[in-house]
Tab-separated table of C-alpha atoms and ligand atoms in Angstrom:
chain	number	residue	atom	x	y	z
A	17	MET	CA	-17.868	7.809	-7.737
A	18	PRO	CA	-14.587	7.922	-5.808
A	19	ALA	CA	-13.351	11.007	-3.944
A	20	SER	CA	-12.979	14.001	-6.231
A	21	SER	CA	-10.544	15.766	-3.937
A	22	LEU	CA	-7.854	14.535	-1.593
A	23	ASP	CA	-9.151	16.857	1.148
A	24	GLN	CA	-12.407	14.886	1.420
A	25	VAL	CA	-10.473	11.761	2.349
A	26	VAL	CA	-7.876	13.507	4.545
A	27	SER	CA	-10.696	15.055	6.560
A	28	LEU	CA	-12.669	11.807	6.902
A	29	CYS	CA	-9.493	9.959	7.903
A	30	LYS	CA	-8.850	12.405	10.735
A	31	ARG	CA	-12.495	12.629	11.830
A	32	ARG	CA	-13.053	8.885	11.978
A	33	GLY	CA	-9.685	7.649	13.205
A	34	PHE	CA	-8.105	6.242	10.051
A	35	ILE	CA	-5.028	8.488	9.752
A	36	PHE	CA	-3.835	11.367	11.955
A	37	PRO	CA	-1.071	13.951	11.319
A	38	GLY	CA	2.139	12.699	13.001
A	39	SER	CA	3.395	14.261	16.287
A	40	ALA	CA	0.335	16.545	16.260
A	41	ILE	CA	0.536	17.727	19.901
A	42	TYR	CA	4.010	19.146	19.158
A	43	GLY	CA	2.859	21.012	16.076
A	44	GLY	CA	3.446	18.000	13.853
A	45	LEU	CA	6.406	16.812	11.789
A	46	ALA	CA	5.954	17.595	8.103
A	47	ASN	CA	4.656	14.736	5.984
A	48	THR	CA	4.481	12.168	8.759
A	49	TRP	CA	1.232	10.316	9.384
A	50	ASP	CA	0.007	7.967	12.103
A	51	TYR	CA	-2.538	5.264	11.373
A	52	GLY	CA	-5.363	5.371	13.916
A	53	PRO	CA	-7.436	2.397	15.091
A	54	LEU	CA	-9.412	2.042	11.853
A	55	GLY	CA	-6.447	2.882	9.628
A	56	ALA	CA	-4.242	0.292	11.340
A	57	GLU	CA	-6.967	-2.337	10.852
A	58	LEU	CA	-7.470	-1.341	7.188
A	59	LYS	CA	-3.723	-1.479	6.543
A	60	ASN	CA	-3.433	-4.867	8.272
A	61	ARG	CA	-6.248	-6.169	6.098
A	62	VAL	CA	-4.555	-4.902	2.942
A	63	LYS	CA	-1.358	-6.663	4.009
A	64	ARG	CA	-3.284	-9.850	4.856
A	65	ALA	CA	-5.110	-9.831	1.502
A	66	TRP	CA	-1.732	-9.379	-0.219
A	67	TRP	CA	0.013	-12.108	1.784
A	68	ASP	CA	-2.913	-14.506	1.246
A	69	ALA	CA	-2.971	-13.936	-2.501
A	70	PHE	CA	0.744	-13.870	-3.227
A	71	VAL	CA	2.366	-15.955	-0.471
A	72	ARG	CA	0.056	-18.178	1.597
A	73	CYS	CA	-1.996	-19.559	-1.289
A	74	ARG	CA	0.960	-20.281	-3.590
A	75	GLN	CA	3.351	-23.218	-3.584
A	76	ASP	CA	6.055	-21.231	-5.365
A	77	MET	CA	6.430	-18.454	-2.767
A	78	ALA	CA	8.262	-18.072	0.544
A	79	GLY	CA	7.936	-15.173	2.978
A	80	LEU	CA	10.582	-13.238	4.913
A	81	ASP	CA	10.834	-10.419	7.437
A	82	THR	CA	14.353	-8.966	7.313
A	83	ALA	CA	16.210	-6.257	9.246
A	84	ILE	CA	15.903	-2.582	8.317
A	85	LEU	CA	19.549	-1.917	9.205
A	86	MET	CA	21.920	-3.834	6.956
A	87	ASN	CA	25.669	-3.935	6.408
A	88	PRO	CA	26.453	-0.735	4.415
A	89	LYS	CA	28.267	-2.882	1.842
A	90	VAL	CA	24.803	-4.080	0.763
A	91	TRP	CA	24.014	-0.567	-0.504
A	92	GLU	CA	27.367	-0.227	-2.251
A	93	ALA	CA	26.756	-3.532	-4.042
A	94	SER	CA	23.150	-2.695	-4.918
A	95	GLY	CA	24.182	0.608	-6.504
A	96	HIS	CA	22.167	2.744	-4.087
A	97	VAL	CA	25.205	4.595	-2.708
A	98	SER	CA	26.246	5.704	-6.192
A	99	SER	CA	22.943	5.919	-8.074
A	100	PHE	CA	19.919	6.361	-5.805
A	101	ALA	CA	19.518	10.094	-6.307
A	102	ASP	CA	16.995	12.670	-7.530
A	103	PRO	CA	17.660	16.038	-9.258
A	104	LEU	CA	17.574	18.769	-6.602
A	105	VAL	CA	17.105	22.426	-7.558
A	106	ASP	CA	17.182	25.475	-5.258
A	107	CYS	CA	15.094	28.600	-5.702
A	108	LYS	CA	17.720	31.389	-5.733
A	109	LYS	CA	15.223	33.829	-4.223
A	110	CYS	CA	13.576	32.028	-1.273
A	111	LYS	CA	16.216	29.227	-0.984
A	112	GLN	CA	13.584	26.473	-0.875
A	113	ARG	CA	14.547	23.164	-2.460
A	114	PHE	CA	12.521	21.075	-4.901
A	115	ARG	CA	12.737	18.032	-7.157
A	116	GLY	CA	13.298	19.606	-10.564
A	117	ASP	CA	11.876	16.655	-12.502
A	118	LYS	CA	8.627	16.731	-10.480
A	119	LEU	CA	8.154	20.465	-11.141
A	120	LEU	CA	8.538	19.797	-14.849
A	121	GLU	CA	6.328	16.707	-14.680
A	122	GLU	CA	3.412	18.751	-13.310
A	123	LYS	CA	3.442	20.937	-16.420
A	124	LEU	CA	4.680	18.586	-19.150
A	125	GLY	CA	3.594	15.116	-18.007
A	126	VAL	CA	5.593	12.069	-16.924
A	127	GLU	CA	6.573	10.926	-20.426
A	128	ALA	CA	8.146	14.249	-21.430
A	129	VAL	CA	10.308	14.375	-18.315
A	130	ALA	CA	11.187	10.721	-17.910
A	131	VAL	CA	14.150	10.808	-20.269
A	132	LEU	CA	15.650	14.074	-19.003
A	133	LYS	CA	19.369	14.269	-18.165
A	134	ILE	CA	20.472	16.084	-14.976
A	135	ASP	CA	22.051	19.021	-16.881
A	136	GLN	CA	18.825	19.599	-18.832
A	137	VAL	CA	16.652	20.188	-15.735
A	138	GLN	CA	17.524	23.834	-14.966
A	139	PRO	CA	17.432	25.033	-18.627
A	140	MET	CA	14.054	23.400	-19.095
A	141	LEU	CA	12.627	24.894	-15.876
A	142	LEU	CA	13.710	28.329	-17.126
A	143	ALA	CA	12.530	27.745	-20.711
A	144	GLU	CA	9.108	26.597	-19.489
A	145	ASN	CA	9.014	29.525	-17.053
A	146	ILE	CA	8.107	27.240	-14.161
A	147	PRO	CA	7.691	29.271	-10.970
A	148	CYS	CA	8.869	28.338	-7.482
A	149	PRO	CA	5.838	26.817	-5.679
A	150	ALA	CA	6.874	28.710	-2.514
A	151	CYS	CA	7.552	32.285	-3.727
A	152	GLY	CA	6.498	32.356	-7.392
A	153	SER	CA	9.822	33.570	-8.824
A	154	CYS	CA	11.604	31.737	-11.621
A	155	ALA	CA	15.263	31.684	-10.599
A	156	TRP	CA	16.622	28.149	-10.414
A	157	THR	CA	20.093	26.854	-9.600
A	158	GLU	CA	21.613	24.064	-11.671
A	159	ALA	CA	20.279	20.643	-10.649
A	160	LYS	CA	22.433	18.524	-8.303
A	161	ARG	CA	22.099	14.825	-7.625
A	162	PHE	CA	20.767	14.279	-4.087
A	163	ASN	CA	21.105	10.786	-2.564
A	164	LEU	CA	17.838	9.723	-0.949
A	165	MET	CA	19.191	7.284	1.623
A	166	PHE	CA	18.834	8.218	5.301
A	167	LYS	CA	22.121	7.859	7.148
A	168	THR	CA	22.489	6.834	10.770
A	169	HIS	CA	25.169	5.353	13.048
A	170	GLN	CA	25.215	2.010	14.799
A	171	GLY	CA	26.604	1.920	18.327
A	172	VAL	CA	28.094	4.665	20.484
A	173	ILE	CA	30.740	6.087	18.158
A	174	GLU	CA	29.569	8.254	15.283
A	175	ASP	CA	32.262	7.812	12.641
A	176	GLU	CA	32.562	6.394	9.131
A	177	GLY	CA	33.026	2.902	10.565
A	178	SER	CA	29.641	2.971	12.293
A	179	LEU	CA	27.747	4.393	9.307
A	180	ALA	CA	24.503	2.596	8.490
A	181	TYR	CA	21.573	3.373	6.198
A	182	LEU	CA	17.862	2.936	6.757
A	183	ARG	CA	16.907	0.618	3.891
A	184	PRO	CA	15.380	2.484	0.929
A	185	GLU	CA	13.715	-0.696	-0.385
A	186	THR	CA	12.842	-4.045	1.196
A	187	ALA	CA	14.146	-5.911	-1.863
A	188	GLN	CA	17.793	-6.103	-0.738
A	189	GLY	CA	16.817	-8.030	2.423
A	190	ILE	CA	15.496	-10.677	0.054
A	191	PHE	CA	18.593	-10.821	-2.178
A	192	VAL	CA	21.005	-11.185	0.742
A	193	ASN	CA	18.925	-14.124	2.032
A	194	PHE	CA	18.725	-15.870	-1.346
A	195	LYS	CA	21.265	-18.503	-0.278
A	196	HIS	CA	19.491	-19.183	3.026
A	197	ILE	CA	16.221	-19.771	1.200
A	198	LEU	CA	17.897	-22.167	-1.254
A	199	GLU	CA	19.445	-24.128	1.609
A	200	THR	CA	16.424	-24.267	3.907
A	201	MET	CA	13.410	-24.391	1.572
A	202	ARG	CA	14.967	-26.203	-1.441
A	203	PRO	CA	12.728	-24.381	-3.926
A	204	ARG	CA	12.584	-25.155	-7.649
A	205	LEU	CA	12.599	-22.412	-10.253
A	206	PRO	CA	10.513	-20.439	-10.807
A	207	PHE	CA	9.977	-19.339	-7.209
A	208	GLY	CA	9.512	-16.103	-5.345
A	209	ILE	CA	10.483	-14.559	-2.023
A	210	ALA	CA	8.204	-11.935	-0.528
A	211	GLN	CA	8.278	-9.489	2.318
A	212	ILE	CA	6.344	-6.568	3.736
A	213	GLY	CA	8.197	-3.885	5.626
A	214	LYS	CA	9.216	-0.295	6.172
A	215	ALA	CA	11.448	1.581	3.758
A	216	PHE	CA	12.897	5.069	4.125
A	217	ARG	CA	13.766	7.707	1.525
A	218	ASN	CA	14.744	11.277	2.211
A	219	GLU	CA	12.367	12.499	-0.492
A	220	ILE	CA	12.983	16.081	-1.655
A	221	THR	CA	9.301	16.806	-2.165
A	222	PRO	CA	7.062	14.497	-0.178
A	223	GLY	CA	3.352	15.256	-0.241
A	224	ASN	CA	-0.181	14.398	-1.268
A	225	PHE	CA	-0.979	12.874	2.124
A	226	THR	CA	0.471	9.345	2.365
A	227	PHE	CA	1.263	9.137	-1.370
A	228	ARG	CA	4.873	10.253	-1.002
A	229	THR	CA	6.397	10.163	2.467
A	230	ARG	CA	9.890	9.658	3.819
A	231	GLU	CA	8.918	6.587	5.833
A	232	PHE	CA	6.594	4.118	4.125
A	233	GLU	CA	5.840	0.466	3.774
A	234	GLN	CA	6.462	-1.739	0.766
A	235	MET	CA	5.111	-5.177	-0.171
A	236	GLU	CA	7.749	-6.680	-2.466
A	237	ILE	CA	8.373	-9.919	-4.304
A	238	GLU	CA	11.538	-11.072	-6.013
A	239	TYR	CA	10.507	-13.811	-8.439
A	240	PHE	CA	13.457	-15.926	-9.589
A	241	VAL	CA	13.262	-17.448	-13.069
A	242	ASP	CA	15.449	-19.419	-15.450
A	243	PRO	CA	17.004	-16.836	-17.820
A	244	SER	CA	16.885	-19.339	-20.683
A	245	GLY	CA	13.102	-19.719	-20.204
A	246	ASP	CA	10.219	-17.455	-21.163
A	247	LYS	CA	10.876	-14.353	-19.041
A	248	LYS	CA	8.232	-12.336	-20.881
A	249	MET	CA	5.596	-14.881	-19.918
A	250	HIS	CA	6.448	-14.477	-16.200
A	251	PHE	CA	6.467	-10.698	-16.569
A	252	ASP	CA	3.032	-10.738	-18.237
A	253	GLU	CA	1.633	-13.173	-15.659
A	254	TRP	CA	2.634	-10.850	-12.821
A	255	LYS	CA	1.225	-7.840	-14.619
A	256	ALA	CA	-2.126	-9.619	-15.057
A	257	GLY	CA	-2.116	-11.063	-11.514
A	258	VAL	CA	-1.496	-7.699	-9.881
A	259	TRP	CA	-4.145	-5.994	-12.029
A	260	GLU	CA	-6.605	-8.695	-10.977
A	261	TRP	CA	-5.695	-8.304	-7.280
A	262	TYR	CA	-6.406	-4.574	-7.337
A	263	THR	CA	-9.620	-4.840	-9.356
A	264	GLN	CA	-11.019	-7.768	-7.363
A	265	LEU	CA	-10.574	-5.720	-4.202
A	266	GLY	CA	-12.618	-2.917	-5.676
A	267	ILE	CA	-10.466	-0.585	-7.784
A	268	ALA	CA	-12.341	0.335	-10.974
A	269	PRO	CA	-10.291	-0.784	-14.026
A	270	ASP	CA	-10.914	2.538	-15.769
A	271	ARG	CA	-9.024	4.314	-12.992
A	272	LEU	CA	-5.964	2.096	-13.504
A	273	ARG	CA	-3.526	2.155	-16.392
A	274	VAL	CA	-0.216	0.543	-17.302
A	275	ARG	CA	2.732	2.785	-18.170
A	276	GLU	CA	5.859	1.323	-19.768
A	277	HIS	CA	9.094	3.092	-18.759
A	278	ALA	CA	11.180	4.568	-21.560
A	279	LYS	CA	14.687	3.072	-21.874
A	280	ASP	CA	16.409	6.211	-20.492
A	281	GLU	CA	14.049	6.292	-17.513
A	282	LEU	CA	14.888	2.825	-16.205
A	283	SER	CA	16.449	2.415	-12.751
A	284	HIS	CA	20.087	1.360	-12.708
A	285	TYR	CA	19.117	-2.298	-12.121
A	286	SER	CA	16.257	-2.680	-14.598
A	287	SER	CA	16.073	-3.695	-18.262
A	288	ARG	CA	12.290	-3.280	-18.384
A	289	THR	CA	9.805	-1.639	-16.012
A	290	ILE	CA	6.093	-0.988	-16.126
A	291	ASP	CA	4.069	0.926	-13.549
A	292	ILE	CA	0.442	0.418	-12.726
A	293	GLU	CA	-0.885	3.922	-12.167
A	294	TYR	CA	-4.071	5.106	-10.480
A	295	ALA	CA	-6.105	8.202	-11.365
A	296	PHE	CA	-5.467	10.106	-8.119
A	297	PRO	CA	-7.417	13.360	-7.605
A	298	TRP	CA	-4.295	15.300	-8.744
A	299	GLY	CA	-3.636	13.101	-11.811
A	300	TRP	CA	-2.139	9.715	-12.711
A	301	GLY	CA	0.395	8.451	-10.187
A	302	GLU	CA	2.429	5.284	-9.640
A	303	LEU	CA	0.804	2.690	-7.446
A	304	PHE	CA	2.893	-0.359	-8.283
A	305	GLY	CA	6.049	-1.169	-10.258
A	306	LEU	CA	7.055	-4.341	-12.098
A	307	ALA	CA	10.712	-4.603	-13.125
A	308	ASP	CA	12.946	-7.088	-14.873
A	309	ARG	CA	16.054	-6.852	-12.666
A	310	GLY	CA	17.896	-9.588	-14.591
A	311	ASP	CA	20.742	-10.989	-12.485
A	312	PHE	CA	21.940	-7.492	-11.506
A	313	ASP	CA	21.442	-7.901	-7.749
A	314	LEU	CA	22.629	-11.487	-7.321
A	315	ALA	CA	25.678	-10.785	-9.505
A	316	GLN	CA	26.542	-7.623	-7.564
A	317	HIS	CA	26.115	-9.304	-4.157
A	318	SER	CA	28.118	-12.296	-5.302
A	319	LYS	CA	30.938	-10.018	-6.485
A	320	HIS	CA	30.967	-7.814	-3.348
A	321	SER	CA	30.505	-10.600	-0.750
A	322	GLY	CA	32.545	-13.316	-2.414
A	323	GLU	CA	29.659	-15.787	-1.934
A	324	GLU	CA	28.488	-18.015	-4.753
A	325	LEU	CA	24.864	-17.070	-5.396
A	326	THR	CA	23.852	-19.593	-8.012
A	327	TYR	CA	21.021	-22.067	-8.386
A	328	THR	CA	21.661	-25.733	-9.121
A	329	ASP	CA	19.090	-27.505	-11.282
A	330	PRO	CA	17.882	-30.466	-9.129
A	331	ASP	CA	17.308	-32.539	-12.301
A	332	ASP	CA	20.752	-31.810	-13.670
A	333	PRO	CA	23.249	-30.948	-10.878
A	334	LYS	CA	25.863	-29.975	-13.457
A	335	LYS	CA	23.592	-27.083	-14.523
A	336	LYS	CA	24.434	-24.161	-12.252
A	337	PHE	CA	23.407	-20.618	-13.066
A	338	MET	CA	22.324	-17.289	-11.648
A	339	PRO	CA	18.551	-16.873	-11.934
A	340	HIS	CA	16.982	-13.690	-13.267
A	341	VAL	CA	14.490	-11.696	-11.245
A	342	ILE	CA	11.063	-10.297	-12.029
A	343	GLU	CA	10.147	-7.855	-9.259
A	344	PRO	CA	6.540	-6.907	-8.445
A	345	SER	CA	6.821	-4.008	-5.967
A	346	PHE	CA	3.779	-2.529	-4.215
A	347	GLY	CA	3.640	0.591	-2.059
A	348	CYS	CA	1.540	-0.444	0.919
A	349	ASP	CA	0.590	3.091	2.017
A	350	ARG	CA	-0.235	4.086	-1.572
A	351	THR	CA	-2.379	0.997	-1.891
A	352	VAL	CA	-4.231	1.882	1.326
A	353	LEU	CA	-4.668	5.464	0.075
A	354	THR	CA	-6.039	4.160	-3.226
A	355	PHE	CA	-8.577	1.955	-1.450
A	356	LEU	CA	-9.604	4.946	0.703
A	357	LEU	CA	-10.042	7.232	-2.326
A	358	GLU	CA	-11.867	4.582	-4.311
A	359	ALA	CA	-14.241	3.725	-1.441
A	360	TYR	CA	-15.208	7.336	-0.704
A	361	THR	CA	-18.747	8.107	-1.906
A	362	GLU	CA	-21.109	10.991	-1.240
A	363	GLU	CA	-24.699	10.309	-2.205
A	364	THR	CA	-28.297	11.344	-1.720
A	365	LEU	CA	-30.589	8.616	-0.456
A	366	PRO	CA	-34.146	7.999	-1.754
A	367	ASP	CA	-35.520	9.774	1.357
A	368	GLY	CA	-33.597	12.920	0.361
A	369	GLU	CA	-30.964	12.603	3.103
A	370	SER	CA	-27.331	12.673	2.081
A	371	ARG	CA	-24.631	10.397	3.382
A	372	THR	CA	-20.918	9.722	3.039
A	373	VAL	CA	-20.215	6.041	2.696
A	374	MET	CA	-16.910	4.196	2.400
A	375	ARG	CA	-17.629	1.370	-0.015
A	376	PHE	CA	-14.682	-0.834	1.020
A	377	HIS	CA	-14.528	-4.387	-0.238
A	378	PRO	CA	-15.873	-6.523	2.663
A	379	ARG	CA	-12.429	-8.114	3.111
A	380	LEU	CA	-10.854	-4.701	3.677
A	381	ALA	CA	-13.492	-2.907	5.760
A	382	PRO	CA	-11.936	-2.321	9.216
A	383	VAL	CA	-15.182	-3.241	10.991
A	384	ASP	CA	-17.200	-6.161	9.627
A	385	VAL	CA	-20.383	-5.804	11.626
A	386	ALA	CA	-21.964	-3.291	13.981
A	387	VAL	CA	-24.450	-4.493	16.583
A	388	LEU	CA	-26.918	-1.736	17.415
A	389	PRO	CA	-29.632	-1.983	20.071
A	390	LEU	CA	-32.601	0.089	18.883
A	391	SER	CA	-32.849	1.946	22.193
A	392	LYS	CA	-30.887	2.344	25.420
A	393	LYS	CA	-33.419	0.273	27.431
A	394	GLU	CA	-31.366	-1.932	29.735
A	395	HIS	CA	-32.890	-5.312	28.816
A	396	LEU	CA	-32.580	-4.495	25.081
A	397	VAL	CA	-28.914	-3.516	25.474
A	398	ALA	CA	-28.311	-6.738	27.443
A	399	LYS	CA	-29.830	-8.811	24.599
A	400	ALA	CA	-27.705	-6.941	22.043
A	401	GLU	CA	-24.571	-7.540	24.162
A	402	GLU	CA	-25.361	-11.243	24.201
A	403	LEU	CA	-25.525	-11.195	20.408
A	404	TYR	CA	-22.294	-9.180	20.182
A	405	LYS	CA	-20.468	-11.828	22.269
A	406	LYS	CA	-21.912	-14.655	20.177
A	407	ILE	CA	-20.662	-13.114	16.907
A	408	VAL	CA	-17.239	-12.288	18.366
A	409	HIS	CA	-16.740	-15.807	19.768
A	410	GLU	CA	-18.187	-17.807	16.900
A	411	THR	CA	-16.682	-15.901	13.948
A	412	PRO	CA	-13.377	-14.172	13.111
A	413	LEU	CA	-15.323	-10.966	12.395
A	414	THR	CA	-14.469	-7.575	13.919
A	415	VAL	CA	-17.618	-6.304	15.600
A	416	ASP	CA	-18.488	-2.820	16.801
A	417	PHE	CA	-21.113	-2.203	19.488
A	418	ASP	CA	-22.782	1.201	19.527
A	419	VAL	CA	-25.610	2.482	21.723
A	420	THR	CA	-25.042	6.244	21.428
A	421	GLY	CA	-27.400	8.453	19.390
A	422	SER	CA	-30.427	7.813	17.210
A	423	ILE	CA	-30.396	4.675	15.068
A	424	GLY	CA	-30.202	6.891	11.943
A	425	LYS	CA	-27.075	8.636	13.249
A	426	ARG	CA	-25.498	5.314	14.158
A	427	TYR	CA	-26.146	3.952	10.646
A	428	ARG	CA	-24.501	7.078	9.162
A	429	ARG	CA	-21.482	6.627	11.458
A	430	GLN	CA	-21.079	3.012	10.347
A	431	ASP	CA	-21.510	4.059	6.676
A	432	GLU	CA	-18.700	6.588	7.101
A	433	ILE	CA	-16.283	3.945	8.329
A	434	GLY	CA	-17.449	1.453	5.703
A	435	THR	CA	-19.028	-1.244	7.911
A	436	PRO	CA	-20.720	-3.644	5.451
A	437	LYS	CA	-23.448	-4.919	7.795
A	438	CYS	CA	-25.375	-3.453	10.740
A	439	VAL	CA	-27.409	-5.759	12.972
A	440	THR	CA	-30.248	-4.084	14.863
A	441	VAL	CA	-31.740	-5.640	17.976
A	442	ASP	CA	-35.256	-4.310	18.638
A	443	PHE	CA	-38.333	-5.019	20.724
A	444	GLY	CA	-39.448	-7.588	18.152
A	445	THR	CA	-36.279	-9.556	19.001
A	446	LEU	CA	-37.428	-9.650	22.638
A	447	GLY	CA	-40.959	-10.711	21.674
A	448	GLU	CA	-42.351	-7.390	22.928
A	449	ASP	CA	-43.471	-5.828	19.632
A	450	GLU	CA	-44.670	-7.981	16.756
A	451	LYS	CA	-44.710	-4.995	14.395
A	452	GLN	CA	-40.934	-4.688	14.632
A	453	GLY	CA	-40.427	-8.391	13.863
A	454	ASP	CA	-40.761	-11.926	15.159
A	455	LYS	CA	-39.304	-12.969	18.507
A	456	ASP	CA	-35.642	-14.054	18.295
A	457	THR	CA	-35.063	-12.351	14.960
A	458	VAL	CA	-32.910	-9.286	14.180
A	459	THR	CA	-32.543	-6.924	11.210
A	460	ILE	CA	-29.414	-6.994	9.038
A	461	ARG	CA	-28.928	-3.788	7.053
A	462	ASP	CA	-26.670	-3.774	4.010
A	463	ARG	CA	-24.346	-0.747	3.692
A	464	ASP	CA	-24.561	-0.457	-0.095
A	465	SER	CA	-28.093	-1.511	-1.073
A	466	LEU	CA	-29.625	-0.344	2.241
A	467	GLU	CA	-31.717	-3.490	2.054
A	468	GLN	CA	-32.940	-4.747	5.444
A	469	VAL	CA	-33.618	-8.438	6.015
A	470	ARG	CA	-34.960	-10.178	9.087
A	471	VAL	CA	-32.818	-13.113	10.222
A	472	SER	CA	-33.264	-15.539	13.125
A	473	LEU	CA	-30.731	-15.363	15.944
A	474	GLY	CA	-29.899	-19.013	15.222
A	475	GLY	CA	-28.952	-18.166	11.625
A	476	ILE	CA	-27.094	-14.897	12.232
A	477	VAL	CA	-23.562	-16.336	12.288
A	478	ASP	CA	-24.101	-18.107	8.952
A	479	ALA	CA	-25.737	-15.037	7.408
A	480	LEU	CA	-22.869	-12.733	8.427
A	481	SER	CA	-20.136	-15.202	7.515
A	482	ALA	CA	-21.648	-15.745	4.054
A	483	ALA	CA	-21.762	-12.012	3.428
A	484	ARG	CA	-17.975	-11.636	3.715
B	6	LIG	N1	12.373	-2.430	-5.097
B	6	LIG	C1	11.889	-1.592	-6.153
B	6	LIG	C2	11.399	-0.297	-5.680
B	6	LIG	O1	11.564	0.060	-4.530
B	6	LIG	P1	10.118	1.826	-6.449
B	6	LIG	O2	9.337	2.081	-7.709
B	6	LIG	O3	11.159	2.817	-6.070
B	6	LIG	O4	10.745	0.381	-6.649
B	6	LIG	C3	8.112	0.644	-5.289
B	6	LIG	O5	9.118	1.642	-5.248
B	6	LIG	C4	6.795	1.182	-4.770
B	6	LIG	O6	6.985	1.759	-3.474
B	6	LIG	C5	6.216	2.320	-5.623
B	6	LIG	O7	5.449	1.814	-6.690
B	6	LIG	C6	5.364	3.064	-4.625
B	6	LIG	O8	4.093	2.464	-4.536
B	6	LIG	C7	6.105	2.857	-3.311
B	6	LIG	N2	6.878	4.061	-2.944
B	6	LIG	C8	8.063	4.452	-3.432
B	6	LIG	N3	8.481	5.603	-2.851
B	6	LIG	C9	7.515	5.960	-1.968
B	6	LIG	C10	7.343	7.048	-1.053
B	6	LIG	N4	8.277	7.990	-0.903
B	6	LIG	N5	6.218	7.108	-0.305
B	6	LIG	C11	5.276	6.125	-0.419
B	6	LIG	N6	5.387	5.073	-1.256
B	6	LIG	C12	6.481	4.978	-2.029
């Protein structure tokens, strides 16, 4: 069973060094989070698994890493300056501000609210008698459109001319490099461009840990296709491929669902969008979005920049056209949070003891192997250190070395951080106690089955590598 409450995971994350509250020694900064040593490793592994699956192992994909600060004209062309806004309502009593649609969504569900117009938000809040989450009164102002882009200034003079935005999506860095990719990589349609990077949105109501924050990471792909071809086929292939990626890495299919956006709910650039949602402890929430952006972005950038952004068919150079785009867009932090929630398990063992175990997929677990000397005896620790060095040098595995506390406590600690395998070096290994095992053998303990097998030191690297 995954975590039943978000608090279980928030507390484990802090206790074990996955995720800490941001700026904590100064009293924090609301809704900011810092990834600790294990969280940074987990997140890197998620990004690596994503890059491997969708970029490195595919002939039709190219990767990018573009600047966060872009010419402000990019955001005029993309429609973000005029359209990237949420409905903001104020509580007349306590003056706190909220996203009106989200307040309604909590009571009525996503579908009922998705098609709402801005001038319907306040009447509906009042009709449904939805109270202010801060003070409990029901006195709402009319909803206003609030642009979510963070503004900043480039250089030493803070005027309109130096205005810049922190990018609210990584996608635009891809569109503005479309021509460079055509010229340097000479790709044939269909092909995709991918990047992972930070995005910023001045969300009105961030919350639920790292689910909705103002600074977050995205993993995005713009997949360019021939508009006269079978766009639906590409759309369906991406939907299936993404579903498979999540489920192969351990998300139970019955905690995922696909939600098709209603026509009135679509973003300004999209003619069709589906979300893959996860059953978070507070309800279904968006994990991933797949949109048919048509030629909206290339056409807009072509118009605003004056550059020709077309593709020439290499088999028929007279055939020039603007490709259409299918966009698979993943939230990296939401994906990490989902893997954390899904891995979290509390269970009672056959011996009656209880444990918390993070059942991460072996590719995602931040530590692959822990080497544990059975006792603190110097010559036993030295033998275990020798083994630690061998595994580190002969494999790409991340290895922890722990001598502190009873072996039972150390197993529990490794279970809590999700280490798939523990290797115990004992007096049998040294040839000093036959009952513990044969000389030059060690015990490998499996995190999930708790099975313990005796393996020779000569075969340990193969045994651990095969387990991954
Ligand atoms: N380029 C398309 C785009 O940005 P989106 O649905 O606005 O589409 C894509 O965002 C993904 O980014 C979402 O599915 C979600 O996982 C993640 N995301 C969006 N806003 C977020 C936020 N404030 N905090 C964390 N993740 C967020």
